[in-house]
Amino acid sequence: MQPQPSFLLSREMIATPFKSHPVARFTGAAKIPGDKSMSHRAALLGGLAAGRTQITGLLRSQDVLHSLEAAAALGAHIEDDGDMVTVTGTGNGALLEPRAELQFGNSGTGCRLFMGLLGTYDFAATFIGDASLSSRPMGRVLEPLAQMGTQVVSQGEGGTLPVTIHGPRRAAPIEYRVPVPSAQVKSAVLLAALNTAGVTTVIEPVPTRDHSENMLAGFGTELEIERDKAGQTIIRLQGEGRLDGQPVTIPADPSSAAFAIAAALIVPDARVTIDNVMMNPSRIGLITTLMEMGADIEVSNERISGGEKIADLTVKHSMLKAIDVPGERAASMIDEYPILSVAAAFAEGETRMADVGELRVKESDRLDAVVKGLRANGVECCEGKDWLAVRGQPDGGNIGGGTVTTSLDHRIAMSFLIMGMAAKRPVAIDDGAPIATSFPDFVDLMNGLGADFRSTAV
Ligand code: S3P
């Protein structure tokens, strides 16, 4: 094992309850950390590509640290000067067999992407995670891998972690139609294809975030993307090509910015600016939705940085009106439904969200967690197998006073802390520790702008 920089040592999570008190002020510039999806991919592809990948704006959160640790366990060398993270990779096809189990903590993205990457290597690799990750479905990745020749040596009940796989001597290229709208599944197959001779084809009926495709192309992979008449995306990847280290610049994460945006909309007189937000069309469904609800969000200075569209946002307190959020938009805002539900709790009317069944297999069953959290705080709502409806109380009505179970889910924790900011009574969460998986500075940053989040740990 190579010596590792100290920031790579992931910390143990100790449950920390918090309370969010209503506030009268929320103003200033919110400095949102780097995009999590891009950070995972930069760590993974940096570890795979030959030579140095210098990453600016990498998210330093627990989830991403697990991906960096995995890259290191597969032979990458990682340095962090506090500003830029430099990953020196092995070269495509030359990853080392990991000497120990690969620990992914809470991270579905890290786990599924590395499972794809290693699925076509002729060695064994074992994937483990925390209680949340160990309850999430891995069959969606193992199934296409099996078609490519990967042997699933062992797995938990119903295709869960711990999983041990062993790749074939020579993997077979496949044509794979992604059965669920999942960028993780799409990416896993594309990454498996990197160590597979010939052309692997992935067909995506519903477009999902395209960071893997963008970054793979940036690292030199031969990749063809076509949109057919039926609106499907067809990606053809030529395997066994050369990947070369690249400078990567990571903009602010729109899924993290979502919390500051929602807070600014619901706290009276609030005004917040957020610079350098990634505006990739596959990620900004929430901004579209909030604008349709009457949100005052000004998008300025749109530009391209590091191959991604970015912009600066100014968000002001707004009177929101309920809408029906179309199911076709779900993939472009899949991580934002918990915070949208909180915003909807302060809107006039009933906000209905369709085709959101995938929320049941996130870090928690998010439909269940949102409904329980809203009800505990006096908000009326209903859920179906794949839909959710929230009845708002425009002036904050009688919202608050409850305690929310966060179930190891960072987005549930952050969403309900935001709710407390504009509620009539404080909102408590049983555990804020999972926030460190995606947004370690969340509490300090939000409190710096006027929020009143207090740890209630004894
Ligand atoms: C992600 C894809 C999404 C999303 C997750 C990040 C990614 O998951 O929920 O937070 O970076 O590819 P699915 O692919 O399961 O929809």
mmCIF file of C-alpha atoms in Angstrom, residues 46-361:
data_model
loop_
_atom_site.group_PDB
_atom_site.id
_atom_site.type_symbol
_atom_site.label_atom_id
_atom_site.label_comp_id
_atom_site.label_asym_id
_atom_site.label_seq_id
_atom_site.Cartn_x
_atom_site.Cartn_y
_atom_site.Cartn_z
ATOM 1 C CA GLY A 46 -8.039 10.265 -12.619
ATOM 2 C CA GLY A 47 -7.074 6.994 -10.913
ATOM 3 C CA LEU A 48 -7.521 5.075 -14.153
ATOM 4 C CA ALA A 49 -5.956 7.413 -16.705
ATOM 5 C CA ALA A 50 -2.235 7.446 -17.414
ATOM 6 C CA GLY A 51 -0.410 10.431 -15.927
ATOM 7 C CA ARG A 52 -1.617 13.277 -13.746
ATOM 8 C CA THR A 53 -5.148 14.573 -13.314
ATOM 9 C CA GLN A 54 -5.220 17.889 -11.478
ATOM 10 C CA ILE A 55 -8.634 18.505 -9.963
ATOM 11 C CA THR A 56 -9.752 21.984 -8.952
ATOM 12 C CA GLY A 57 -12.924 22.359 -6.904
ATOM 13 C CA LEU A 58 -13.108 18.685 -5.839
ATOM 14 C CA LEU A 59 -15.783 18.146 -3.194
ATOM 15 C CA ARG A 60 -14.046 17.067 0.003
ATOM 16 C CA SER A 61 -16.876 15.088 1.526
ATOM 17 C CA GLN A 62 -16.988 11.591 2.973
ATOM 18 C CA ASP A 63 -18.569 10.059 -0.149
ATOM 19 C CA VAL A 64 -15.844 11.443 -2.398
ATOM 20 C CA LEU A 65 -13.102 10.490 0.056
ATOM 21 C CA HIS A 66 -14.282 6.894 -0.244
ATOM 22 C CA SER A 67 -13.895 7.121 -4.030
ATOM 23 C CA LEU A 68 -10.387 8.556 -3.646
ATOM 24 C CA GLU A 69 -9.536 5.753 -1.224
ATOM 25 C CA ALA A 70 -10.837 3.195 -3.717
ATOM 26 C CA ALA A 71 -8.758 4.766 -6.500
ATOM 27 C CA ALA A 72 -5.703 4.586 -4.214
ATOM 28 C CA ALA A 73 -6.423 0.925 -3.382
ATOM 29 C CA LEU A 74 -6.392 0.198 -7.132
ATOM 30 C CA GLY A 75 -2.983 1.742 -7.656
ATOM 31 C CA ALA A 76 -3.527 5.491 -8.014
ATOM 32 C CA HIS A 77 -1.339 7.991 -6.204
ATOM 33 C CA ILE A 78 -3.106 10.960 -4.636
ATOM 34 C CA GLU A 79 -1.768 14.283 -3.389
ATOM 35 C CA ASP A 80 -3.693 17.186 -1.927
ATOM 36 C CA ASP A 81 -2.084 20.606 -1.534
ATOM 37 C CA GLY A 82 -5.249 21.898 0.149
ATOM 38 C CA ASP A 83 -6.289 23.598 -3.057
ATOM 39 C CA MET A 84 -5.797 21.180 -5.916
ATOM 40 C CA VAL A 85 -6.011 17.391 -5.685
ATOM 41 C CA THR A 86 -3.647 15.567 -8.038
ATOM 42 C CA VAL A 87 -4.383 11.962 -8.945
ATOM 43 C CA THR A 88 -1.778 9.952 -10.831
ATOM 44 C CA GLY A 89 -3.437 6.972 -12.465
ATOM 45 C CA THR A 90 -2.389 3.500 -13.566
ATOM 46 C CA GLY A 91 -3.415 3.634 -17.247
ATOM 47 C CA ASN A 92 -6.511 1.969 -18.702
ATOM 48 C CA GLY A 93 -6.460 -1.791 -18.219
ATOM 49 C CA ALA A 94 -3.724 -1.642 -15.588
ATOM 50 C CA LEU A 95 -5.603 -1.334 -12.277
ATOM 51 C CA LEU A 96 -4.170 -3.377 -9.401
ATOM 52 C CA GLU A 97 -6.133 -6.003 -7.514
ATOM 53 C CA PRO A 98 -7.335 -4.456 -4.233
ATOM 54 C CA ARG A 99 -5.751 -6.076 -1.166
ATOM 55 C CA ALA A 100 -8.733 -5.419 1.073
ATOM 56 C CA GLU A 101 -12.463 -4.842 0.844
ATOM 57 C CA LEU A 102 -13.429 -1.547 -0.796
ATOM 58 C CA GLN A 103 -15.422 0.565 1.659
ATOM 59 C CA PHE A 104 -17.904 3.030 0.116
ATOM 60 C CA GLY A 105 -19.620 4.251 3.276
ATOM 61 C CA ASN A 106 -22.952 5.872 2.339
ATOM 62 C CA SER A 107 -22.178 6.332 -1.350
ATOM 63 C CA GLY A 108 -24.286 4.574 -3.991
ATOM 64 C CA THR A 109 -22.536 6.499 -6.758
ATOM 65 C CA GLY A 110 -19.007 5.587 -5.668
ATOM 66 C CA CYS A 111 -19.945 1.960 -5.099
ATOM 67 C CA ARG A 112 -21.814 1.411 -8.367
ATOM 68 C CA LEU A 113 -19.297 3.266 -10.518
ATOM 69 C CA PHE A 114 -16.325 1.331 -9.114
ATOM 70 C CA MET A 115 -18.308 -1.928 -9.418
ATOM 71 C CA GLY A 116 -18.685 -1.218 -13.124
ATOM 72 C CA LEU A 117 -15.046 -0.222 -13.506
ATOM 73 C CA LEU A 118 -13.749 -3.398 -11.789
ATOM 74 C CA GLY A 119 -16.372 -5.718 -13.263
ATOM 75 C CA THR A 120 -14.216 -6.463 -16.294
ATOM 76 C CA TYR A 121 -10.923 -7.088 -14.445
ATOM 77 C CA ASP A 122 -9.764 -10.673 -13.993
ATOM 78 C CA PHE A 123 -9.517 -10.435 -10.206
ATOM 79 C CA ALA A 124 -11.791 -10.406 -7.195
ATOM 80 C CA ALA A 125 -13.058 -7.240 -5.526
ATOM 81 C CA THR A 126 -15.352 -6.918 -2.519
ATOM 82 C CA PHE A 127 -17.613 -3.919 -1.975
ATOM 83 C CA ILE A 128 -18.923 -2.904 1.443
ATOM 84 C CA GLY A 129 -20.823 0.087 2.820
ATOM 85 C CA ASP A 130 -22.776 1.475 5.763
ATOM 86 C CA ALA A 131 -26.252 0.301 6.837
ATOM 87 C CA SER A 132 -27.963 2.590 4.285
ATOM 88 C CA LEU A 133 -25.807 1.511 1.334
ATOM 89 C CA SER A 134 -26.058 -2.143 2.429
ATOM 90 C CA SER A 135 -29.817 -2.013 1.938
ATOM 91 C CA ARG A 136 -29.719 -0.562 -1.592
ATOM 92 C CA PRO A 137 -30.124 -2.627 -4.787
ATOM 93 C CA MET A 138 -26.901 -3.589 -6.573
ATOM 94 C CA GLY A 139 -28.593 -6.063 -8.945
ATOM 95 C CA ARG A 140 -29.170 -3.212 -11.394
ATOM 96 C CA VAL A 141 -25.381 -3.067 -11.925
ATOM 97 C CA LEU A 142 -24.578 -6.762 -11.425
ATOM 98 C CA GLU A 143 -27.066 -7.794 -14.102
ATOM 99 C CA PRO A 144 -25.404 -6.029 -17.089
ATOM 100 C CA LEU A 145 -21.980 -6.966 -15.693
ATOM 101 C CA ALA A 146 -22.985 -10.646 -15.686
ATOM 102 C CA GLN A 147 -23.839 -10.256 -19.384
ATOM 103 C CA MET A 148 -20.289 -9.009 -19.955
ATOM 104 C CA GLY A 149 -18.864 -12.062 -18.190
ATOM 105 C CA THR A 150 -18.501 -10.902 -14.589
ATOM 106 C CA GLN A 151 -18.978 -13.572 -11.978
ATOM 107 C CA VAL A 152 -20.867 -12.549 -8.856
ATOM 108 C CA VAL A 153 -18.976 -14.601 -6.280
ATOM 109 C CA SER A 154 -21.208 -13.590 -3.385
ATOM 110 C CA GLN A 155 -23.864 -11.018 -2.563
ATOM 111 C CA GLY A 156 -26.260 -10.162 0.231
ATOM 112 C CA GLU A 157 -29.933 -11.015 0.176
ATOM 113 C CA GLY A 158 -31.770 -9.491 -2.785
ATOM 114 C CA GLY A 159 -28.582 -8.271 -4.480
ATOM 115 C CA THR A 160 -27.217 -6.093 -1.686
ATOM 116 C CA LEU A 161 -23.768 -5.467 -0.190
ATOM 117 C CA PRO A 162 -21.450 -7.019 0.684
ATOM 118 C CA VAL A 163 -20.814 -8.038 -2.913
ATOM 119 C CA THR A 164 -17.763 -9.855 -4.271
ATOM 120 C CA ILE A 165 -17.251 -9.953 -8.028
ATOM 121 C CA HIS A 166 -14.606 -11.497 -10.239
ATOM 122 C CA GLY A 167 -14.227 -10.271 -13.802
ATOM 123 C CA PRO A 168 -13.648 -12.567 -16.798
ATOM 124 C CA ARG A 169 -10.347 -13.127 -18.671
ATOM 125 C CA ARG A 170 -11.898 -11.408 -21.684
ATOM 126 C CA ALA A 171 -15.075 -9.419 -21.225
ATOM 127 C CA ALA A 172 -17.760 -9.406 -23.907
ATOM 128 C CA PRO A 173 -19.052 -6.101 -25.311
ATOM 129 C CA ILE A 174 -22.822 -5.866 -24.990
ATOM 130 C CA GLU A 175 -25.739 -3.752 -26.123
ATOM 131 C CA TYR A 176 -27.576 -2.733 -22.981
ATOM 132 C CA ARG A 177 -30.854 -0.879 -22.626
ATOM 133 C CA VAL A 178 -30.908 0.743 -19.182
ATOM 134 C CA PRO A 179 -34.175 -0.466 -17.597
ATOM 135 C CA VAL A 180 -34.382 2.238 -14.890
ATOM 136 C CA PRO A 181 -33.582 5.934 -15.337
ATOM 137 C CA SER A 182 -30.205 5.746 -13.591
ATOM 138 C CA ALA A 183 -26.986 7.544 -14.439
ATOM 139 C CA GLN A 184 -25.199 5.174 -12.077
ATOM 140 C CA VAL A 185 -26.235 2.094 -14.053
ATOM 141 C CA LYS A 186 -25.441 3.755 -17.385
ATOM 142 C CA SER A 187 -22.047 4.826 -16.049
ATOM 143 C CA ALA A 188 -21.254 1.400 -14.591
ATOM 144 C CA VAL A 189 -21.717 -0.249 -18.007
ATOM 145 C CA LEU A 190 -19.654 2.445 -19.765
ATOM 146 C CA LEU A 191 -16.849 2.039 -17.218
ATOM 147 C CA ALA A 192 -16.928 -1.759 -17.572
ATOM 148 C CA ALA A 193 -16.652 -1.229 -21.337
ATOM 149 C CA LEU A 194 -13.313 0.553 -20.924
ATOM 150 C CA ASN A 195 -11.561 -2.793 -20.287
ATOM 151 C CA THR A 196 -13.582 -4.691 -22.918
ATOM 152 C CA ALA A 197 -12.431 -5.190 -26.503
ATOM 153 C CA GLY A 198 -14.855 -3.901 -29.143
ATOM 154 C CA VAL A 199 -17.800 -1.536 -28.981
ATOM 155 C CA THR A 200 -20.218 -1.563 -26.056
ATOM 156 C CA THR A 201 -23.561 0.132 -26.672
ATOM 157 C CA VAL A 202 -25.738 1.660 -23.963
ATOM 158 C CA ILE A 203 -29.287 2.731 -24.814
ATOM 159 C CA GLU A 204 -30.916 5.188 -22.477
ATOM 160 C CA PRO A 205 -34.685 5.628 -22.970
ATOM 161 C CA VAL A 206 -34.837 8.504 -20.449
ATOM 162 C CA PRO A 207 -31.908 10.948 -20.405
ATOM 163 C CA THR A 208 -30.018 11.144 -17.091
ATOM 164 C CA ARG A 209 -27.008 13.195 -16.022
ATOM 165 C CA ASP A 210 -24.263 12.913 -18.633
ATOM 166 C CA HIS A 211 -21.127 13.691 -16.618
ATOM 167 C CA SER A 212 -19.617 10.247 -17.292
ATOM 168 C CA GLU A 213 -19.934 10.671 -21.047
ATOM 169 C CA ASN A 214 -18.533 14.223 -20.909
ATOM 170 C CA MET A 215 -15.600 13.304 -18.725
ATOM 171 C CA LEU A 216 -14.796 10.053 -20.557
ATOM 172 C CA ALA A 217 -14.608 12.022 -23.814
ATOM 173 C CA GLY A 218 -12.399 14.611 -22.078
ATOM 174 C CA PHE A 219 -9.971 11.865 -20.988
ATOM 175 C CA GLY A 220 -9.694 10.650 -24.586
ATOM 176 C CA THR A 221 -12.161 7.760 -24.770
ATOM 177 C CA GLU A 222 -13.655 7.091 -28.198
ATOM 178 C CA LEU A 223 -17.353 7.638 -27.646
ATOM 179 C CA GLU A 224 -20.245 8.276 -30.011
ATOM 180 C CA ILE A 225 -23.537 9.678 -28.769
ATOM 181 C CA GLU A 226 -26.681 9.729 -30.872
ATOM 182 C CA ARG A 227 -30.286 10.704 -30.156
ATOM 183 C CA ASP A 228 -32.721 8.495 -32.124
ATOM 184 C CA LYS A 229 -36.197 9.367 -33.410
ATOM 185 C CA ALA A 230 -37.846 7.905 -30.292
ATOM 186 C CA GLY A 231 -35.803 10.297 -28.142
ATOM 187 C CA GLN A 232 -33.515 7.550 -26.818
ATOM 188 C CA THR A 233 -29.848 8.273 -26.264
ATOM 189 C CA ILE A 234 -27.479 5.714 -27.785
ATOM 190 C CA ILE A 235 -23.904 5.687 -26.531
ATOM 191 C CA ARG A 236 -21.245 3.589 -28.262
ATOM 192 C CA LEU A 237 -17.911 3.213 -26.498
ATOM 193 C CA GLN A 238 -14.801 1.708 -28.067
ATOM 194 C CA GLY A 239 -13.063 -0.324 -25.369
ATOM 195 C CA GLU A 240 -9.376 -0.752 -24.539
ATOM 196 C CA GLY A 241 -8.516 2.786 -25.614
ATOM 197 C CA ARG A 242 -6.030 5.099 -23.979
ATOM 198 C CA LEU A 243 -7.092 7.513 -21.240
ATOM 199 C CA ASP A 244 -4.764 10.381 -20.398
ATOM 200 C CA GLY A 245 -4.798 12.470 -17.226
ATOM 201 C CA GLN A 246 -6.494 15.850 -17.635
ATOM 202 C CA PRO A 247 -6.992 19.029 -15.662
ATOM 203 C CA VAL A 248 -10.568 18.918 -14.317
ATOM 204 C CA THR A 249 -12.460 21.930 -12.973
ATOM 205 C CA ILE A 250 -15.525 21.180 -10.869
ATOM 206 C CA PRO A 251 -18.237 23.834 -10.466
ATOM 207 C CA ALA A 252 -20.626 24.232 -7.510
ATOM 208 C CA ASP A 253 -23.066 21.368 -7.022
ATOM 209 C CA PRO A 254 -26.621 22.352 -8.056
ATOM 210 C CA SER A 255 -27.978 19.666 -5.701
ATOM 211 C CA SER A 256 -26.217 21.345 -2.753
ATOM 212 C CA ALA A 257 -27.094 24.852 -3.982
ATOM 213 C CA ALA A 258 -30.733 23.683 -3.855
ATOM 214 C CA PHE A 259 -30.763 24.019 -0.043
ATOM 215 C CA ALA A 260 -29.593 27.642 -0.051
ATOM 216 C CA ILE A 261 -32.011 28.407 -2.910
ATOM 217 C CA ALA A 262 -34.991 26.957 -1.032
ATOM 218 C CA ALA A 263 -34.030 28.754 2.186
ATOM 219 C CA ALA A 264 -33.835 32.083 0.348
ATOM 220 C CA LEU A 265 -37.281 31.498 -1.160
ATOM 221 C CA ILE A 266 -39.069 30.686 2.106
ATOM 222 C CA VAL A 267 -37.395 33.034 4.643
ATOM 223 C CA PRO A 268 -39.065 36.481 4.543
ATOM 224 C CA ASP A 269 -36.917 39.249 2.970
ATOM 225 C CA ALA A 270 -34.117 36.800 2.179
ATOM 226 C CA ARG A 271 -31.669 37.460 -0.663
ATOM 227 C CA VAL A 272 -28.792 35.161 -1.488
ATOM 228 C CA THR A 273 -26.259 34.972 -4.297
ATOM 229 C CA ILE A 274 -24.636 31.706 -5.385
ATOM 230 C CA ASP A 275 -21.781 31.814 -7.908
ATOM 231 C CA ASN A 276 -20.420 29.192 -10.325
ATOM 232 C CA VAL A 277 -23.393 26.837 -10.146
ATOM 233 C CA MET A 278 -23.315 23.962 -12.618
ATOM 234 C CA MET A 279 -26.233 24.419 -15.043
ATOM 235 C CA ASN A 280 -25.981 21.172 -17.020
ATOM 236 C CA PRO A 281 -29.555 20.700 -18.374
ATOM 237 C CA SER A 282 -29.637 17.161 -16.923
ATOM 238 C CA ARG A 283 -29.332 18.655 -13.412
ATOM 239 C CA ILE A 284 -31.474 21.767 -13.211
ATOM 240 C CA GLY A 285 -35.033 20.460 -13.086
ATOM 241 C CA LEU A 286 -35.467 21.985 -9.622
ATOM 242 C CA ILE A 287 -34.638 25.507 -10.820
ATOM 243 C CA THR A 288 -37.151 25.139 -13.691
ATOM 244 C CA THR A 289 -39.784 23.848 -11.260
ATOM 245 C CA LEU A 290 -39.249 26.583 -8.675
ATOM 246 C CA MET A 291 -39.426 29.251 -11.381
ATOM 247 C CA GLU A 292 -42.749 27.791 -12.549
ATOM 248 C CA MET A 293 -43.892 28.061 -8.921
ATOM 249 C CA GLY A 294 -43.122 31.789 -9.019
ATOM 250 C CA ALA A 295 -39.604 31.786 -7.535
ATOM 251 C CA ASP A 296 -37.516 34.913 -8.049
ATOM 252 C CA ILE A 297 -34.284 33.324 -9.286
ATOM 253 C CA GLU A 298 -32.082 35.433 -11.540
ATOM 254 C CA VAL A 299 -29.622 33.459 -13.645
ATOM 255 C CA SER A 300 -26.717 35.623 -14.815
ATOM 256 C CA ASN A 301 -23.262 35.417 -16.328
ATOM 257 C CA GLU A 302 -23.926 32.087 -18.066
ATOM 258 C CA ARG A 303 -20.682 30.644 -19.369
ATOM 259 C CA ILE A 304 -18.782 27.410 -20.004
ATOM 260 C CA SER A 305 -16.153 26.259 -17.513
ATOM 261 C CA GLY A 306 -14.338 22.920 -17.635
ATOM 262 C CA GLY A 307 -16.754 21.747 -20.346
ATOM 263 C CA GLU A 308 -19.887 22.424 -18.252
ATOM 264 C CA LYS A 309 -22.374 25.276 -18.465
ATOM 265 C CA ILE A 310 -22.242 27.367 -15.270
ATOM 266 C CA ALA A 311 -23.958 30.544 -14.041
ATOM 267 C CA ASP A 312 -24.379 32.851 -11.038
ATOM 268 C CA LEU A 313 -27.735 32.880 -9.246
ATOM 269 C CA THR A 314 -29.509 35.534 -7.198
ATOM 270 C CA VAL A 315 -32.457 34.221 -5.209
ATOM 271 C CA LYS A 316 -35.015 36.352 -3.340
ATOM 272 C CA HIS A 317 -37.865 35.496 -1.006
ATOM 273 C CA SER A 318 -40.936 34.641 -3.116
ATOM 274 C CA MET A 319 -44.578 33.712 -2.697
ATOM 275 C CA LEU A 320 -44.649 30.227 -4.195
ATOM 276 C CA LYS A 321 -47.655 28.636 -5.922
ATOM 277 C CA ALA A 322 -48.178 24.881 -6.167
ATOM 278 C CA ILE A 323 -47.751 23.153 -9.538
ATOM 279 C CA ASP A 324 -47.885 19.628 -10.966
ATOM 280 C CA VAL A 325 -44.264 18.601 -11.507
ATOM 281 C CA PRO A 326 -44.157 16.506 -14.700
ATOM 282 C CA GLY A 327 -42.767 12.985 -14.442
ATOM 283 C CA GLU A 328 -40.479 13.559 -17.468
ATOM 284 C CA ARG A 329 -38.549 16.028 -15.333
ATOM 285 C CA ALA A 330 -37.814 13.560 -12.531
ATOM 286 C CA ALA A 331 -34.355 12.454 -13.718
ATOM 287 C CA SER A 332 -33.131 16.060 -13.930
ATOM 288 C CA MET A 333 -34.017 16.736 -10.283
ATOM 289 C CA ILE A 334 -34.048 13.277 -8.723
ATOM 290 C CA ASP A 335 -32.034 14.327 -5.660
ATOM 291 C CA GLU A 336 -34.055 17.518 -5.153
ATOM 292 C CA TYR A 337 -37.506 16.132 -4.267
ATOM 293 C CA PRO A 338 -36.938 16.287 -0.487
ATOM 294 C CA ILE A 339 -36.036 19.990 -0.630
ATOM 295 C CA LEU A 340 -38.770 20.671 -3.206
ATOM 296 C CA SER A 341 -41.242 19.081 -0.775
ATOM 297 C CA VAL A 342 -40.083 21.513 1.904
ATOM 298 C CA ALA A 343 -40.491 24.483 -0.463
ATOM 299 C CA ALA A 344 -43.929 23.107 -1.420
ATOM 300 C CA ALA A 345 -44.902 23.114 2.266
ATOM 301 C CA PHE A 346 -44.704 26.934 2.090
ATOM 302 C CA ALA A 347 -46.507 27.285 -1.289
ATOM 303 C CA GLU A 348 -50.125 28.093 -1.914
ATOM 304 C CA GLY A 349 -52.007 24.947 -2.951
ATOM 305 C CA GLU A 350 -51.068 21.317 -3.476
ATOM 306 C CA THR A 351 -47.825 20.456 -5.265
ATOM 307 C CA ARG A 352 -47.960 17.082 -6.981
ATOM 308 C CA MET A 353 -44.866 15.138 -8.010
ATOM 309 C CA ALA A 354 -45.238 12.272 -10.486
ATOM 310 C CA ASP A 355 -43.017 9.298 -11.431
ATOM 311 C CA VAL A 356 -40.724 9.510 -8.445
ATOM 312 C CA GLY A 357 -40.574 5.787 -7.591
ATOM 313 C CA GLU A 358 -36.743 5.865 -7.738
ATOM 314 C CA LEU A 359 -36.836 7.890 -4.500
ATOM 315 C CA ARG A 360 -37.633 4.659 -2.687
ATOM 316 C CA VAL A 361 -34.104 3.305 -3.319
#
